[in-house]
Structure formats: C-alpha cells, structure tokens
Coordinates of C-alpha atoms in Angstrom, one line a residue:
M209 CA -166.8 15.0 73.1
T210 CA -168.5 12.4 70.9
I211 CA -168.6 8.9 72.4
R212 CA -168.2 6.1 69.9
Q213 CA -169.8 2.8 70.3
A214 CA -166.9 0.3 70.2
P215 CA -167.5 -2.7 72.5
I216 CA -164.5 -4.2 74.2
K217 CA -164.8 -8.0 74.6
Q218 CA -161.9 -8.8 76.9
A219 CA -160.6 -7.7 80.3
M220 CA -158.0 -8.2 83.0
V221 CA -158.9 -8.1 86.7
L222 CA -156.1 -7.4 89.1
A223 CA -156.8 -9.7 92.1
A224 CA -153.4 -11.0 93.3
G225 CA -152.5 -8.5 96.1
L226 CA -151.9 -9.5 99.7
G227 CA -154.4 -7.1 101.2
T228 CA -152.1 -6.3 104.1
R229 CA -154.2 -3.3 105.2
M230 CA -157.2 -5.5 105.5
R231 CA -155.7 -7.8 108.1
P232 CA -156.8 -9.7 110.1
V233 CA -159.6 -10.4 107.6
T234 CA -157.1 -11.3 104.9
D235 CA -155.2 -13.7 107.3
T236 CA -157.7 -16.3 106.2
M237 CA -159.0 -15.2 102.8
P238 CA -158.0 -13.1 99.8
K239 CA -159.2 -9.5 99.8
P240 CA -161.2 -9.8 96.6
L241 CA -163.5 -12.4 98.3
V242 CA -164.3 -10.1 101.3
R243 CA -168.0 -9.5 101.2
I244 CA -169.4 -6.1 101.0
D245 CA -173.2 -6.0 101.4
G246 CA -173.2 -9.8 101.0
K247 CA -171.3 -9.8 97.8
P248 CA -167.6 -10.6 97.2
M249 CA -165.8 -7.5 96.1
I250 CA -164.5 -9.1 92.9
D251 CA -168.0 -9.9 91.8
Y252 CA -168.8 -6.2 91.6
A253 CA -166.0 -6.0 89.0
L254 CA -167.0 -9.1 87.2
D255 CA -170.6 -8.1 87.1
A256 CA -169.7 -4.7 85.6
L257 CA -167.6 -6.3 82.9
R258 CA -170.4 -8.8 82.0
E259 CA -173.0 -6.0 81.9
A260 CA -170.7 -4.1 79.5
G261 CA -170.5 -7.0 77.1
V262 CA -167.1 -8.3 78.0
E263 CA -166.9 -12.0 77.1
R264 CA -163.7 -13.2 78.7
A265 CA -161.6 -11.9 81.6
V266 CA -158.1 -12.9 82.9
V267 CA -157.9 -12.8 86.7
N268 CA -154.5 -13.0 88.4
V269 CA -154.2 -14.9 91.6
H270 CA -151.6 -15.2 94.4
H271 CA -152.8 -14.8 98.0
F272 CA -155.1 -17.8 98.9
A273 CA -155.0 -18.6 95.2
D274 CA -157.0 -21.8 95.7
Q275 CA -159.9 -19.9 97.3
M276 CA -159.9 -17.5 94.4
E277 CA -159.9 -20.2 91.8
D278 CA -162.7 -22.1 93.5
H279 CA -164.8 -19.0 93.5
L280 CA -164.1 -18.0 89.9
K281 CA -165.1 -21.5 88.7
S282 CA -168.6 -20.9 90.1
Y283 CA -169.0 -17.5 88.4
D284 CA -171.4 -17.5 85.5
G285 CA -171.6 -15.1 82.5
L286 CA -167.9 -14.7 81.7
K287 CA -165.2 -17.0 80.4
I288 CA -162.6 -16.6 83.2
L289 CA -158.9 -17.4 82.6
I290 CA -156.4 -17.6 85.5
S291 CA -153.1 -15.9 85.4
D292 CA -151.2 -17.8 88.2
E293 CA -148.8 -15.6 90.3
R294 CA -148.4 -18.2 93.1
D295 CA -144.6 -18.3 92.5
A296 CA -144.0 -14.5 92.5
L297 CA -146.2 -11.4 92.6
M298 CA -145.7 -9.2 89.5
N299 CA -147.1 -5.9 90.9
N300 CA -149.9 -4.4 88.8
G301 CA -147.9 -3.7 85.7
G302 CA -146.1 -7.0 85.5
G303 CA -149.4 -8.7 86.3
I304 CA -151.1 -7.1 83.4
V305 CA -148.3 -8.0 81.0
K306 CA -148.4 -11.7 82.2
G307 CA -152.2 -11.7 81.9
L308 CA -152.2 -10.3 78.4
K309 CA -150.4 -13.4 77.1
L310 CA -153.8 -15.2 77.6
L311 CA -155.7 -12.7 75.5
D312 CA -155.6 -11.5 71.9
R313 CA -154.4 -8.1 70.6
D314 CA -157.8 -6.4 70.6
P315 CA -158.4 -3.5 73.1
I316 CA -158.8 -4.5 76.7
V317 CA -160.4 -3.2 79.9
V318 CA -158.2 -3.5 83.0
M319 CA -159.9 -3.3 86.5
N320 CA -158.9 -3.6 90.1
A321 CA -160.8 -6.3 92.0
D322 CA -161.3 -4.2 95.2
L323 CA -162.8 -1.0 93.7
F324 CA -166.3 -0.6 92.5
W325 CA -169.2 1.8 92.0
I326 CA -172.9 2.1 92.5
G327 CA -175.6 4.4 91.3
E328 CA -175.5 4.0 87.6
K329 CA -178.7 5.1 85.8
P330 CA -181.0 2.2 84.8
G331 CA -181.5 1.8 81.1
M332 CA -178.4 4.0 80.3
P333 CA -175.0 2.8 79.1
T334 CA -172.9 1.6 82.0
N335 CA -169.7 3.2 83.0
L336 CA -167.6 0.5 81.3
E337 CA -169.7 0.7 78.1
R338 CA -169.1 4.4 78.1
L339 CA -165.4 3.9 78.7
A340 CA -165.2 1.5 75.8
G341 CA -166.9 3.9 73.5
F342 CA -164.8 6.8 74.7
F343 CA -161.5 5.0 74.0
D344 CA -160.0 6.1 70.7
P345 CA -156.7 4.4 70.1
D346 CA -155.9 6.9 67.3
R347 CA -155.6 9.6 69.9
M348 CA -155.2 7.7 73.2
D349 CA -152.8 5.2 74.7
M350 CA -155.1 4.8 77.7
A351 CA -158.6 5.9 78.6
M352 CA -159.3 6.0 82.3
L353 CA -162.4 6.0 84.3
C354 CA -162.1 8.9 86.8
V355 CA -164.3 10.3 89.6
R356 CA -164.6 13.5 91.6
I357 CA -163.3 13.1 95.1
E358 CA -166.7 14.2 96.5
D359 CA -168.2 11.1 94.8
T360 CA -166.0 8.6 96.7
T361 CA -166.3 6.5 99.9
G362 CA -163.2 5.1 101.5
H363 CA -160.7 7.1 99.5
N364 CA -157.6 8.5 101.2
G365 CA -158.1 12.0 99.8
V366 CA -155.3 11.9 97.2
K367 CA -156.0 13.7 93.9
D368 CA -154.4 11.7 91.1
F369 CA -154.9 13.7 87.9
S370 CA -156.1 16.9 86.5
M371 CA -158.6 16.6 83.6
A372 CA -158.7 19.1 80.7
P373 CA -162.0 20.0 79.0
D374 CA -161.3 17.4 76.2
G375 CA -160.5 14.7 78.8
R376 CA -156.8 14.8 78.5
L377 CA -155.1 14.0 81.8
T378 CA -152.0 15.3 83.5
R379 CA -150.6 14.6 87.0
Y380 CA -152.4 16.7 89.6
R381 CA -149.1 17.7 91.1
D382 CA -148.2 19.4 87.7
D383 CA -151.6 21.0 87.1
P384 CA -154.1 21.3 90.1
S385 CA -156.8 23.0 88.0
N386 CA -159.4 20.2 87.8
P387 CA -158.6 17.4 90.2
V388 CA -159.9 13.8 89.6
V389 CA -159.3 10.4 91.2
Y390 CA -158.4 7.4 89.1
A391 CA -161.4 5.0 89.6
G392 CA -159.5 1.7 89.0
A393 CA -160.5 0.9 85.4
F394 CA -158.9 1.8 82.1
A395 CA -159.0 0.8 78.4
M396 CA -156.0 0.3 76.2
K397 CA -154.5 -1.7 73.3
P398 CA -152.2 -4.5 74.5
S399 CA -149.5 -3.2 72.1
F400 CA -149.0 -0.2 74.4
L401 CA -147.1 -2.6 76.8
D402 CA -145.1 -4.3 74.1
D403 CA -141.9 -2.7 75.5
A404 CA -142.7 -3.5 79.1
P405 CA -140.2 -5.2 81.4
A406 CA -140.6 -8.9 82.0
E407 CA -140.3 -8.5 85.8
A408 CA -142.6 -6.9 88.3
F409 CA -143.3 -3.2 87.8
N410 CA -145.8 -0.5 88.6
I411 CA -148.2 0.4 85.8
N412 CA -147.8 4.1 86.8
I413 CA -144.7 4.0 84.5
Y414 CA -147.1 3.7 81.6
F415 CA -149.5 6.3 82.9
D416 CA -146.6 8.7 82.8
K417 CA -145.5 7.6 79.4
A418 CA -149.0 8.3 78.0
I419 CA -149.0 11.7 79.7
A420 CA -145.6 12.6 78.2
H421 CA -147.1 12.0 74.7
G422 CA -150.4 13.8 75.5
R423 CA -152.2 10.5 75.1
L424 CA -153.7 9.8 78.5
Y425 CA -157.4 10.6 78.7
G426 CA -160.1 10.3 81.2
M427 CA -163.9 10.1 81.4
M428 CA -166.0 10.8 84.4
L429 CA -167.7 8.0 86.3
E430 CA -171.5 8.3 86.8
G431 CA -172.6 7.3 90.3
H432 CA -170.6 6.8 93.5
W433 CA -167.2 5.1 93.8
L434 CA -166.1 2.9 96.7
T435 CA -162.8 1.5 97.9
V436 CA -162.4 -0.8 100.9
G437 CA -158.9 -0.8 102.2
T438 CA -159.3 -1.7 105.9
P439 CA -161.7 -3.8 108.0
E440 CA -163.3 -0.6 109.3
A441 CA -164.0 0.6 105.8
I442 CA -166.3 -2.4 105.2
G443 CA -169.1 -0.9 107.4
E444 CA -168.6 2.5 105.8
A445 CA -169.0 1.0 102.3
E446 CA -172.1 -0.9 103.4
D447 CA -173.7 2.2 104.9
T448 CA -173.1 4.1 101.7
I449 CA -174.7 1.3 99.7
R450 CA -177.8 1.2 102.0
R451 CA -178.1 5.0 101.7
F452 CA -178.1 4.8 97.9
R453 CA -180.5 1.9 97.9
A454 CA -182.9 3.9 100.1
S455 CA -182.7 6.9 97.8
V456 CA -183.8 5.1 94.7

C-alpha cells in the first residue's frame, strides 16, 4: 500500500492512570515518570512525537499530577498542554475527548505514556512518521500502529486484532488469521469522536465502531515494542534495551 507523506502536527498522550499494577513504585510517583534505562517512560513517547514533527501535545494528568506538571515544564522540543483530570479520571476515551478541546480539528496522534519501542532504522522515517503518512481519512476512521507478538517485551500475550493484506483490522476473536497487538498509538481526525459521551468511557467503543464500518486500519511497527506494567518488568525492559544496543 502506498504511504502518503502527510505530517501530523498535534498529539494527545494518555498519562493520567493510577498505575496500580506498578505498586509500590507508584505509591510515590506517577507511572509515566518511572525510569526505564535512565529515562522516564513518558519521555520515550514525547521524543517519538517530536522526532515525527509533532509540534504540540496534550498530556492528561491525575495521579501525582504536580510531579507530572513539573516534569513536563522542563521538557524541550514540544509545546505541551495539560488536560487536568485531578477531579475525576475520564478513562482513556473520556480523557481523549477532554484533551481534544485544547487542540484544533486537524488529524491527531494519540499515544499511551507507558508503551514505547526501540530499534527503528537510522535515517529512515520513524514509526510515527510512517503512521501519519499511512492514515487516509477518506478510507479510515483510525489508523493504528500494530506489532507482531514476537516483537514485544512485557506483553501479556493477548492478541488484539487480525490484519488483512490491505491493513484493515478486525477483532482477533472474530478472525484469528493474522494476529497483531495494538502498539499504543493511533491517528484519527477529532471529528470521529464528535458523538462521544461527556463522561468517562473506554476508547475500545470507537475501535469497534470503526471496525463495524470497515474503517479501522493498522500498520506494522518497525523495531521492538515494550510495555512495563509491573516493577519486575522494569528489569526485563532494560535487559531488552541493552541487548538491542549491543547488537547495533
């Protein structure tokens, strides 16, 4: 499939969760600030957005929100806007809807703050640049970054979707022919959520809505994907990073 060059300039980073599985580490700090190989997890996401040409990003905050805001003030290279969820967590869908109010109506990249990847090829378009170019709003409601399960560290083994040769996605439970894992980043037009509820909700509702209309597509990640959900997973992720660094 031809990949168009259509840069996306704005983003939303989901960073408000409680990180309960990461306790006791998250008893004193928010999960996105947990350091992996010396770097806060959220900085992997912010760096990827900056490298892809994103200029401004909304970050939602709740758990130890003051720590998050202090860290984000010191981050260079992106204009960062805070979506404050101190009063009530909005789940991922409600959080996106609230954050979109701080951005314009142009396409957006949405990322999780605690998932990242390594091993992109130097000198080649990054995964997020490729995702922005792949997203075609005439045919797609959402374009997801996906990864093969064998290219993951820290994942629970769940297969999320099945990908057709043209990139169209269906739920794995409905079609187990070509399993992929959702890699925690997608592109969309904000208008896709215009009918979203005002309260907290899970964005999976809209994944399924896009599937029902044949308009959820995916693109494969290049490199290796990491998720860090427990304190024990920190060491596993750092071992993987060291192995990749040694192999270059």
